[in-house]
Backbone as a ProteinNet text record, in pm:
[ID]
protein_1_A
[PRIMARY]
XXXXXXXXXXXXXXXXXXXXXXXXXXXXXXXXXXXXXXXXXXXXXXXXXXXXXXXXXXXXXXXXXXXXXXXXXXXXXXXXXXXXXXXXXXXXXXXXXXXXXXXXXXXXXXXXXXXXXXXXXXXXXXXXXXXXXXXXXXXXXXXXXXXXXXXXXXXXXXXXXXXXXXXXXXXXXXXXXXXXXXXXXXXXXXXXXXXXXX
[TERTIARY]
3532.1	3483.7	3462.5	3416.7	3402.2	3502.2	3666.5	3760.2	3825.1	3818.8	3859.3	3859.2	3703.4	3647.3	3723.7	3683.7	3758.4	3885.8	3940	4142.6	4131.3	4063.9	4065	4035.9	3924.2	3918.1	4004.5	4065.1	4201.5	4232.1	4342.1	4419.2	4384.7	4257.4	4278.2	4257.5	4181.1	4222.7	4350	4453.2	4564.5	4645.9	4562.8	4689.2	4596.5	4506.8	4429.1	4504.5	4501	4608.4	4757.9	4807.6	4980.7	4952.1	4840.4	4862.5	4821.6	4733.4	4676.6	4812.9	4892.2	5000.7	5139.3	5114.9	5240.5	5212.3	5095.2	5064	5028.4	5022.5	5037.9	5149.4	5251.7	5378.6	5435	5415.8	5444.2	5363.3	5279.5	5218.5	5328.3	5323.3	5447	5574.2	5614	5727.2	5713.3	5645.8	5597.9	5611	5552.9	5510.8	5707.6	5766.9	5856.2	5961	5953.3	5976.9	6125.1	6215.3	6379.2	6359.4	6285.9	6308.7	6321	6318	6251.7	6293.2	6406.5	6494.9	6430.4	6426.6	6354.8	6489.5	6480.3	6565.3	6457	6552.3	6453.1	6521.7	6510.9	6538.1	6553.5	6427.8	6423.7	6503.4	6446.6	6533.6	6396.5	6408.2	6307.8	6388.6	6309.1	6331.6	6241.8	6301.1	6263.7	6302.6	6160	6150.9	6054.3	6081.9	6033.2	6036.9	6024	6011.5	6164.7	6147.6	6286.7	6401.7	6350.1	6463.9	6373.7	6486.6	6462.3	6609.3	6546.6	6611.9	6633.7	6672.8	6689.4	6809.5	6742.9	6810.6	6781.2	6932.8	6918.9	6892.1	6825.9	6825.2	6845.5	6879.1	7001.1	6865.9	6806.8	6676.6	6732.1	6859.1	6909.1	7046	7133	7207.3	7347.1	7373.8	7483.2	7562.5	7521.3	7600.2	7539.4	7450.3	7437.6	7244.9	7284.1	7146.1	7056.4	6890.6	6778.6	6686.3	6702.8	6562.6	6637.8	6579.4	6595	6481.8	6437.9	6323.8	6400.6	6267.2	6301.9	6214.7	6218.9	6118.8	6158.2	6105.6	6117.3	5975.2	6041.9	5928.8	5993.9	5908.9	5933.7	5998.5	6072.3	6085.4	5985.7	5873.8	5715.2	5676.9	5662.7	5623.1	5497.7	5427.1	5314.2	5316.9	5426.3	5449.3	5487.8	5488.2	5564.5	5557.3	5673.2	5649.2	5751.8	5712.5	5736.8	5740	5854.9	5871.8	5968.6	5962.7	6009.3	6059.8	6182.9	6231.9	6335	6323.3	6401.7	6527.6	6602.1	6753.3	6717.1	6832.8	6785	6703.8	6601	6523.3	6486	6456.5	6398.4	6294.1	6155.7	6065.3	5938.6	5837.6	5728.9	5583.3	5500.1	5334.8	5263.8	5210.6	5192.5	5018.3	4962.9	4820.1	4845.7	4787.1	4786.6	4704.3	4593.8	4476.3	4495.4	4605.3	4681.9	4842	4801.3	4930.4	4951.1	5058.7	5077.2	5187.5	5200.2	5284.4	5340.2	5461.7	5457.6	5480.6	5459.5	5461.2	5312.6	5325.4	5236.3	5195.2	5129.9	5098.7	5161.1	5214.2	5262.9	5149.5	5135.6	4966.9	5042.7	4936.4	5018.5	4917.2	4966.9	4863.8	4850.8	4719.8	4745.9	4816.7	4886.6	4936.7	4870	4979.2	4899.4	4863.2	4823.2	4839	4909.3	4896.9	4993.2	4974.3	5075.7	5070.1	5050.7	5014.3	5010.7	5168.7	5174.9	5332.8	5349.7	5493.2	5531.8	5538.6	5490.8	5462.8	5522.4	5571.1	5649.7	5552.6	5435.5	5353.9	5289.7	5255.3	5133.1	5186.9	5134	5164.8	5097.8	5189.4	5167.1	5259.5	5390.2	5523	5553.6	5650	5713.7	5837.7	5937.4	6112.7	6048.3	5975.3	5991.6	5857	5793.1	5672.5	5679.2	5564	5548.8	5463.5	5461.2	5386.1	5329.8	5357.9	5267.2	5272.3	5167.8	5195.5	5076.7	5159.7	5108.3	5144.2	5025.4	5049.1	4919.9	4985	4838.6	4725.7	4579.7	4557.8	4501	4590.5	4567.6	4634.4	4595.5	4669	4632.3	4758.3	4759.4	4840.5	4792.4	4879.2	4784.7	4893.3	4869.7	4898.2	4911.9	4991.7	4870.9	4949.7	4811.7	4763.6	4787.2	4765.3	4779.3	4929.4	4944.7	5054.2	5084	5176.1	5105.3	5189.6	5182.7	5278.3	5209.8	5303.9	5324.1	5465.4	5445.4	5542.3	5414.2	5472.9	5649	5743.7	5849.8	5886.5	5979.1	6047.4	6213.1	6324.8	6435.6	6482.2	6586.8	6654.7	6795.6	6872.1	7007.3	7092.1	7121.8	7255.2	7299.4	7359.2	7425.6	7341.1	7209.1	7162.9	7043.3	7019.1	6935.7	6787.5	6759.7	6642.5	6579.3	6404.2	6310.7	6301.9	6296	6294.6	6199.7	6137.1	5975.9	5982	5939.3	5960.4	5842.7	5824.2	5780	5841.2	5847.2	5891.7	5771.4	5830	5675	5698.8	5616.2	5668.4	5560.3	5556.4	5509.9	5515.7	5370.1	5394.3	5335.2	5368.9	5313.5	5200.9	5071.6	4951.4	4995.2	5171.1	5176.5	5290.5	5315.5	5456.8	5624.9	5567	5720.1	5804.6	5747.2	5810.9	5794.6	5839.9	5878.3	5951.9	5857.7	5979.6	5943.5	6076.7	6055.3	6126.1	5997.4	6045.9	6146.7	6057.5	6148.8	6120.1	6130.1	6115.5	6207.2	6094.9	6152.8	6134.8	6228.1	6185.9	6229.2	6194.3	6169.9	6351.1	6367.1	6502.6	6515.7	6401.9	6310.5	6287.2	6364.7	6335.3	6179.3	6114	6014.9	5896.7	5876.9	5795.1	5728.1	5627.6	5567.3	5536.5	5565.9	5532	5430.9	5356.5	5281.5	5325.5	5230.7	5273.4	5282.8	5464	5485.5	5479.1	5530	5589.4	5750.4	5743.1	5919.8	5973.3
1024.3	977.6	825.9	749	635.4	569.4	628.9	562.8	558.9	626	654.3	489.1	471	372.2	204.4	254.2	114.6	51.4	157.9	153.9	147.3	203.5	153.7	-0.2	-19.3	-167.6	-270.7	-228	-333.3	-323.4	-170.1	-190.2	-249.2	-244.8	-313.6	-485.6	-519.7	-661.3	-696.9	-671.7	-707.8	-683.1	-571.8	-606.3	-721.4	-730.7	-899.5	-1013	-995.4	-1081.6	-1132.2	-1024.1	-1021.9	-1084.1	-1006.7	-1076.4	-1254.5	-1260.8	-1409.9	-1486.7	-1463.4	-1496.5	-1474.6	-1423.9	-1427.3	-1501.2	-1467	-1557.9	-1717.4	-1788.1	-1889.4	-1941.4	-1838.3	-1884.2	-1882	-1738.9	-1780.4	-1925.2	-2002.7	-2111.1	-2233.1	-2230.2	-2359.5	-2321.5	-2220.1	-2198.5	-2283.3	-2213.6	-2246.5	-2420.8	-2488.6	-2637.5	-2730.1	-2651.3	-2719.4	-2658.3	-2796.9	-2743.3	-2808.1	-2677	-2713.7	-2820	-2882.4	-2974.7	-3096.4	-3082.4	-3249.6	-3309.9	-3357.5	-3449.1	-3561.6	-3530.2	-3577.5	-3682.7	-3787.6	-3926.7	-4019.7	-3928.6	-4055.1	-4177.4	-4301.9	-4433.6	-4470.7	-4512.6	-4572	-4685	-4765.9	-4908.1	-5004.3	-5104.3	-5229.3	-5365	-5452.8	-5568.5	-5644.7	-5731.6	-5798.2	-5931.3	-6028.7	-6134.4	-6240.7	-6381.7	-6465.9	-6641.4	-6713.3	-6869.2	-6876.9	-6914.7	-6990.8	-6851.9	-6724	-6593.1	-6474.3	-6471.9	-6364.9	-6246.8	-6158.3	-6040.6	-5904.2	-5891.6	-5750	-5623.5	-5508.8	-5422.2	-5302.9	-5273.5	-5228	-5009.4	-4973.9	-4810.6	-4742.1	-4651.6	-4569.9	-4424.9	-4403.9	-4297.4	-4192.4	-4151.4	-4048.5	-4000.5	-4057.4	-4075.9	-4032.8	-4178.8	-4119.5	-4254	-4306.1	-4459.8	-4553.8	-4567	-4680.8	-4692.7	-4815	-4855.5	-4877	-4792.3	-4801.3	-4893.5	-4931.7	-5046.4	-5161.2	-5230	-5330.2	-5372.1	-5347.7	-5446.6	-5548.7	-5638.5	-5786.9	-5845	-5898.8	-5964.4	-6114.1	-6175.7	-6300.3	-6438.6	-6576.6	-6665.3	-6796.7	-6912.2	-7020.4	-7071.7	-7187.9	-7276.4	-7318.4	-7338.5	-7387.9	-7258.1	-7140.8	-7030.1	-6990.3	-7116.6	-7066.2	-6958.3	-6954.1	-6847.2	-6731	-6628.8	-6514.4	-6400.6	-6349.2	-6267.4	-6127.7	-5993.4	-5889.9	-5810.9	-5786.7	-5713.7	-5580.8	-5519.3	-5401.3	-5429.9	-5424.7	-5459.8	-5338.7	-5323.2	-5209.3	-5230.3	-5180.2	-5269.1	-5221.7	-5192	-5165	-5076.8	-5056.9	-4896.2	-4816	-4905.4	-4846.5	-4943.9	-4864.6	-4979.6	-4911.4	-4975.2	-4890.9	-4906.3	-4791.7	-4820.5	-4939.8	-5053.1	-5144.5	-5175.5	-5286.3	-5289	-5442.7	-5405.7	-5511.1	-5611.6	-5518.5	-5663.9	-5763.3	-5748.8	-5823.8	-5909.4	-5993.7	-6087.7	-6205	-6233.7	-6369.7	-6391.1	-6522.9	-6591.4	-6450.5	-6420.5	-6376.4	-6195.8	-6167.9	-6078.8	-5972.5	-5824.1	-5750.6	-5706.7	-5655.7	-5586.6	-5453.9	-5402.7	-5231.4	-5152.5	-5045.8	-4995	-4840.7	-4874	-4757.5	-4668	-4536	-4437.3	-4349	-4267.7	-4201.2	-4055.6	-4003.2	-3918.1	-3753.2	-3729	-3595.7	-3630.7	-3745.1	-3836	-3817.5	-3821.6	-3827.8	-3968.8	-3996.8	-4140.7	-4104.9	-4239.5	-4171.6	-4201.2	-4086.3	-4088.5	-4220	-4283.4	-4388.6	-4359.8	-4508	-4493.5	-4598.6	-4681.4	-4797.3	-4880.2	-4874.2	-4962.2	-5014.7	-4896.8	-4953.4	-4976.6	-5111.3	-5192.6	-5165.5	-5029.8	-4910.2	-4930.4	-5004.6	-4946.9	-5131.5	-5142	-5275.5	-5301.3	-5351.9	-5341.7	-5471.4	-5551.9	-5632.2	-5669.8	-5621.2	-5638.7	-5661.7	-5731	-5763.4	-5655.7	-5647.4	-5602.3	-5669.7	-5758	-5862.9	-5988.4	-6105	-6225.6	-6307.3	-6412.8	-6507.5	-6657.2	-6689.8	-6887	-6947	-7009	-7046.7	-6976.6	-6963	-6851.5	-6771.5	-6784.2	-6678.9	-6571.7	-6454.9	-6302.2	-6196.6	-6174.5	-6066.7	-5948.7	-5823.9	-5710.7	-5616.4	-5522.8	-5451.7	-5492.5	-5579.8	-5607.9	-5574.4	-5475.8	-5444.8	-5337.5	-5237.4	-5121.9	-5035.8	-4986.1	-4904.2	-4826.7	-4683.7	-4631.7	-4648.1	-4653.7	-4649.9	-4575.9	-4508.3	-4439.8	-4520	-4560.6	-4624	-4560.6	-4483.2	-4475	-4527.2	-4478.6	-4490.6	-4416.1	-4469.7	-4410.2	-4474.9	-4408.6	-4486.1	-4373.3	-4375.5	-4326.9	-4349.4	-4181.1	-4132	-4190.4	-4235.5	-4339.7	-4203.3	-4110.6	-4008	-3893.8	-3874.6	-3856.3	-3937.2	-4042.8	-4127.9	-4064.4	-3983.8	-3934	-3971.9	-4015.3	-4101.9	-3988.4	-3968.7	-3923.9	-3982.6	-3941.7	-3983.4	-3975.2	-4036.4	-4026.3	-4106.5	-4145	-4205.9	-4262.1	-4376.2	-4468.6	-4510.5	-4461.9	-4484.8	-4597	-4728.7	-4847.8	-4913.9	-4980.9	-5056.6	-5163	-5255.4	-5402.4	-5444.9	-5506.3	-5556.3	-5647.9	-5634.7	-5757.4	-5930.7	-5929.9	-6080.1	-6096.8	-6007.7	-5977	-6016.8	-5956.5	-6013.6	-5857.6	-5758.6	-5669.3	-5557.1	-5532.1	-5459.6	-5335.2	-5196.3	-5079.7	-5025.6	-4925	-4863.5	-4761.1	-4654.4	-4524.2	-4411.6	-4361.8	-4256.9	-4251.5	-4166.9	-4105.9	-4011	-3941.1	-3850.6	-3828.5	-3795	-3748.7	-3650.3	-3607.3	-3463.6	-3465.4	-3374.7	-3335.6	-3316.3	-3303.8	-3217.8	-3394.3	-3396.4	-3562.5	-3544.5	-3632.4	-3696.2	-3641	-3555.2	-3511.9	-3567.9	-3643.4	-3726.6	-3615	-3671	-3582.5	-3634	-3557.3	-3603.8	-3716.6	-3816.7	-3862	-3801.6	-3790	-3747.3	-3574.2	-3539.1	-3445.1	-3396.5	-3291.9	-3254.2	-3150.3
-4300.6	-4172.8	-4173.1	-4242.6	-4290.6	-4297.5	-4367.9	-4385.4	-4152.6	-4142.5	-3987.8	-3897.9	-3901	-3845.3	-3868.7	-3997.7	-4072.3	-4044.5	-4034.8	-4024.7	-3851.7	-3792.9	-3595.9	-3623.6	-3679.6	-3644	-3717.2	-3808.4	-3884.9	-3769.6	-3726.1	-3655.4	-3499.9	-3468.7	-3342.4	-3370.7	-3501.8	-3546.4	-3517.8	-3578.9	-3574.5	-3418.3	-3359	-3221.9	-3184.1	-3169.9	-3069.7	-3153.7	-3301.2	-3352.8	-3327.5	-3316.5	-3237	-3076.3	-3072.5	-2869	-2874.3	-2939.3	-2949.1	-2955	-3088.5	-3135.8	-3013.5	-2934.9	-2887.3	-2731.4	-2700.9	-2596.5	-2594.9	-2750.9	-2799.4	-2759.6	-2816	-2793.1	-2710	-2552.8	-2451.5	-2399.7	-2455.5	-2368.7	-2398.9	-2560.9	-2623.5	-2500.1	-2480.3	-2410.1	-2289.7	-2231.8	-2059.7	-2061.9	-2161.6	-2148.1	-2169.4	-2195.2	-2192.9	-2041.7	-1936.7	-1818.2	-1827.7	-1749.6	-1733.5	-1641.7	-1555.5	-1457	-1513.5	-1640.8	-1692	-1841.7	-1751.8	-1822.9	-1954.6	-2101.9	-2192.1	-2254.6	-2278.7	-2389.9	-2483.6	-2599.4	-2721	-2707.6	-2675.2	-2679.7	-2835.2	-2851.2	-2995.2	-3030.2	-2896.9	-2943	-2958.5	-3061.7	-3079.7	-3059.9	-3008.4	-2939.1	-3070.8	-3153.5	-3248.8	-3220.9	-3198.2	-3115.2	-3209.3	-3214.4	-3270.3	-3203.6	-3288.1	-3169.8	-3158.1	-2998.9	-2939.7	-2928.1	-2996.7	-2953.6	-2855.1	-2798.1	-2665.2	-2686.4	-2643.3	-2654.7	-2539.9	-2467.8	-2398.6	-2415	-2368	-2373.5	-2257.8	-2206	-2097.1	-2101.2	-2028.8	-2059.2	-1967.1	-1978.5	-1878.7	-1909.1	-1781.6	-1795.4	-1763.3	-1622.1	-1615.8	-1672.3	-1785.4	-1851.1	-1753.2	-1676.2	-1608.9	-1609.3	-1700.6	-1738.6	-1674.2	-1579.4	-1475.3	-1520.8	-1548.8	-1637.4	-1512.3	-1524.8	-1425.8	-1440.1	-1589.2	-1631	-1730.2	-1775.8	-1863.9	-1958.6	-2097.7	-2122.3	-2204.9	-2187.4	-2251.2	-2267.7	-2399.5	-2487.8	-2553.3	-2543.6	-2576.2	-2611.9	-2659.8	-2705.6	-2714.4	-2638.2	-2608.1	-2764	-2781.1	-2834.8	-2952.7	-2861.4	-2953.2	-2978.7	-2940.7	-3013.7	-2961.6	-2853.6	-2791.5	-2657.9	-2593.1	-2472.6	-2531.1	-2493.9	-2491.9	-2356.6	-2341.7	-2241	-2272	-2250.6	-2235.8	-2138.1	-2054.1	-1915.7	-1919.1	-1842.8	-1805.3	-1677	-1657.8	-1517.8	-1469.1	-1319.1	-1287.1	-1175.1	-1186.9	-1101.2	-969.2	-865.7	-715	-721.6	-645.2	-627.2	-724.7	-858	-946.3	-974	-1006.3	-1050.2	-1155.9	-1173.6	-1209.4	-1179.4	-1170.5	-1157.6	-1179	-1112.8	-1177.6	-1122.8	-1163.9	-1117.2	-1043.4	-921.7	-816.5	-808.1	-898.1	-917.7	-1044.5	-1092.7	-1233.7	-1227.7	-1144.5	-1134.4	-1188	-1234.6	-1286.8	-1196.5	-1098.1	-985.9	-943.2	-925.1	-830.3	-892	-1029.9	-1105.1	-1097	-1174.9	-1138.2	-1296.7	-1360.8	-1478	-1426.9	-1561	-1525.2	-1520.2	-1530	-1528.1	-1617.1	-1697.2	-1765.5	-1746.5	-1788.4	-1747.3	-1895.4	-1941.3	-2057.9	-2033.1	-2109.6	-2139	-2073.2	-2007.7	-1910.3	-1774.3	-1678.4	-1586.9	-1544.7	-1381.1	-1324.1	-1192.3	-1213.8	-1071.1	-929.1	-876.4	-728.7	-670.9	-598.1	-486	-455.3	-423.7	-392	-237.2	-172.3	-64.2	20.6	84	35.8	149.5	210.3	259.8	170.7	23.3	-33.1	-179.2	-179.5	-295.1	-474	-499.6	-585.3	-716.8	-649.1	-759.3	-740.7	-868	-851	-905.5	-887.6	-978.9	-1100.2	-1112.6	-1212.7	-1256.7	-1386.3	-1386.7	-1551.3	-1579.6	-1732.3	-1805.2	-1909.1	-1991.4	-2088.3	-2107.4	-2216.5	-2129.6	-2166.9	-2147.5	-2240.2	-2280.5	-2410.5	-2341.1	-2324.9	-2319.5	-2358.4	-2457.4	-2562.3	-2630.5	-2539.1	-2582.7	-2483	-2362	-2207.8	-2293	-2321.7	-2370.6	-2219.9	-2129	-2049	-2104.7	-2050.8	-2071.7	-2191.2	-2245.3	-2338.2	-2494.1	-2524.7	-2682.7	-2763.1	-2858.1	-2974.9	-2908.5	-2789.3	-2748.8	-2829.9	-2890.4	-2937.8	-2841.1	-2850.1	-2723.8	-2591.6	-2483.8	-2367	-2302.5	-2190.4	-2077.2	-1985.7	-1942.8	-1805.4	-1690.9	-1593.4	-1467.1	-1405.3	-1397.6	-1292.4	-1247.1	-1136.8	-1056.1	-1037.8	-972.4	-944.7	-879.5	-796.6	-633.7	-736.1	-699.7	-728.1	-615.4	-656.4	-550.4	-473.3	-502.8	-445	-358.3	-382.3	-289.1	-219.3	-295.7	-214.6	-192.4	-270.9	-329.4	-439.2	-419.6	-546.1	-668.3	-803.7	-908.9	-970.9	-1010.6	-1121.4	-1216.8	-1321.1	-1441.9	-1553.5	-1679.2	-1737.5	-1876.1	-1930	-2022.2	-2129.5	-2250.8	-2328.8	-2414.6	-2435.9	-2501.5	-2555	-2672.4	-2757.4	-2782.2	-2763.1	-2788.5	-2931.9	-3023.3	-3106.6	-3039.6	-3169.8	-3069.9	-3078.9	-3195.9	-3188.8	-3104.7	-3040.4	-2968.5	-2974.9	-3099.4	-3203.6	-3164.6	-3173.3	-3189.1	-3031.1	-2956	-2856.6	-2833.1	-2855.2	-2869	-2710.3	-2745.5	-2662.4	-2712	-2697.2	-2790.7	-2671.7	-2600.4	-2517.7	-2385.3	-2292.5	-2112.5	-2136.1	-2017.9	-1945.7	-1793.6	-1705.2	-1573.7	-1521.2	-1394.9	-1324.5	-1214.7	-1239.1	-1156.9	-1062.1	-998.6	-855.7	-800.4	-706.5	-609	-575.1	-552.1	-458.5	-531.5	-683.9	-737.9	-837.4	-855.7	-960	-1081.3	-1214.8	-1327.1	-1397.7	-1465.2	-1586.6	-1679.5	-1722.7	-1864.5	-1979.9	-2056.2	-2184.6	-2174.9	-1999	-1983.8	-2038.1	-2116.1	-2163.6	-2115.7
[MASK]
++++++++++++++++++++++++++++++++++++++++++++++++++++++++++++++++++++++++++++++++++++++++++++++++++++++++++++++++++++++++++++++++++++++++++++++++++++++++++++++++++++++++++++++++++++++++++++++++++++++

């Protein structure tokens, strides 16, 4: 009678075990959504006095490049600047209360975030915005952050529908070094995604 008891409760141990376990794994499943186009980049922009460097990235891989970053440093070695720039109708999240002349800070958002909708009255999104800036010892931006998500968006020529997405990138704090690791975006037009959604 004793042994009876014992062996019900293994065995119902182990089914809460199997279910735990498999509903784990239906969750890993679920989190990886077909809508959402994932590219490891993994390009670095290696920058020093008087060299500048860019490289252009193609976010929906259809040959026709959506962004550009570029990193670079004066002559004297006291400027530097790091931007993220986006060609027609592509741009990214940027912060409005952070301008240098006629430029915006990107605004990056942490991971899981989502941006607000592009709206085109309100001065939300931008095609050419910096991410670092160095002159003397004015330091704007993120350098020495660590990763960042940054908010974009860019419009399919062919249907002329906005696509959301995010670009995750790295500044060194002496801004010698500039990566930019990966993005991904949503397939579904006019739908803003999470940051470091796959």
């Amino acid at each position: 009678m004793k042994n009876k008891p014992f062996r019900l409760s293994q065995f119902l141990l182990l089914a809460v075990a199997i279910t735990a376990l498999l509903s784990s794994c239906k969750k890993d499943n679920e989190a990886d959504d077909p809508n959402i186009v994932y590219t490891s980049f993994d390009k670095t922009l290696s920058v020093s006095t008087g060299i500048s460097k860019q490289d252009s990235l193609d976010v929906n891989l259809d040959t026709y490049k959506e962004f550009l970053a570029y990193a670079g440093f004066s002559g004297t070695g006291d400027t530097a600047a790091s931007y993220l720039i986006g060609n027609t109708y592509a741009g990214m999240y940027i912060d409005s209360t952070q301008k240098y002349s006629s430029l915006y800070l990107v605004k990056p958002l942490d991971k899981g975030q989502t941006p607000d909708a592009f709206i085109p009255t309100v001065r939300k999104w931008g095609e050419y915005s910096f991410v670092g800036l160095k002159q003397s010892s004015l330091v704007r931006g993120f350098a020495g952050a660590g990763d960042k998500y940054v908010p974009i968006i860019f419009r399919n020529p062919l249907t002329t529908r906005f696509h959301y997405g995010w670009i995750r990138i790295n500044l060194s704090a002496d801004f010698s070094t500039y990566k930019v690791l990966d993005c991904g975006y949503n397939l579904v037009p006019d739908v803003p995604i999470a940051m470091g959604a796959k």
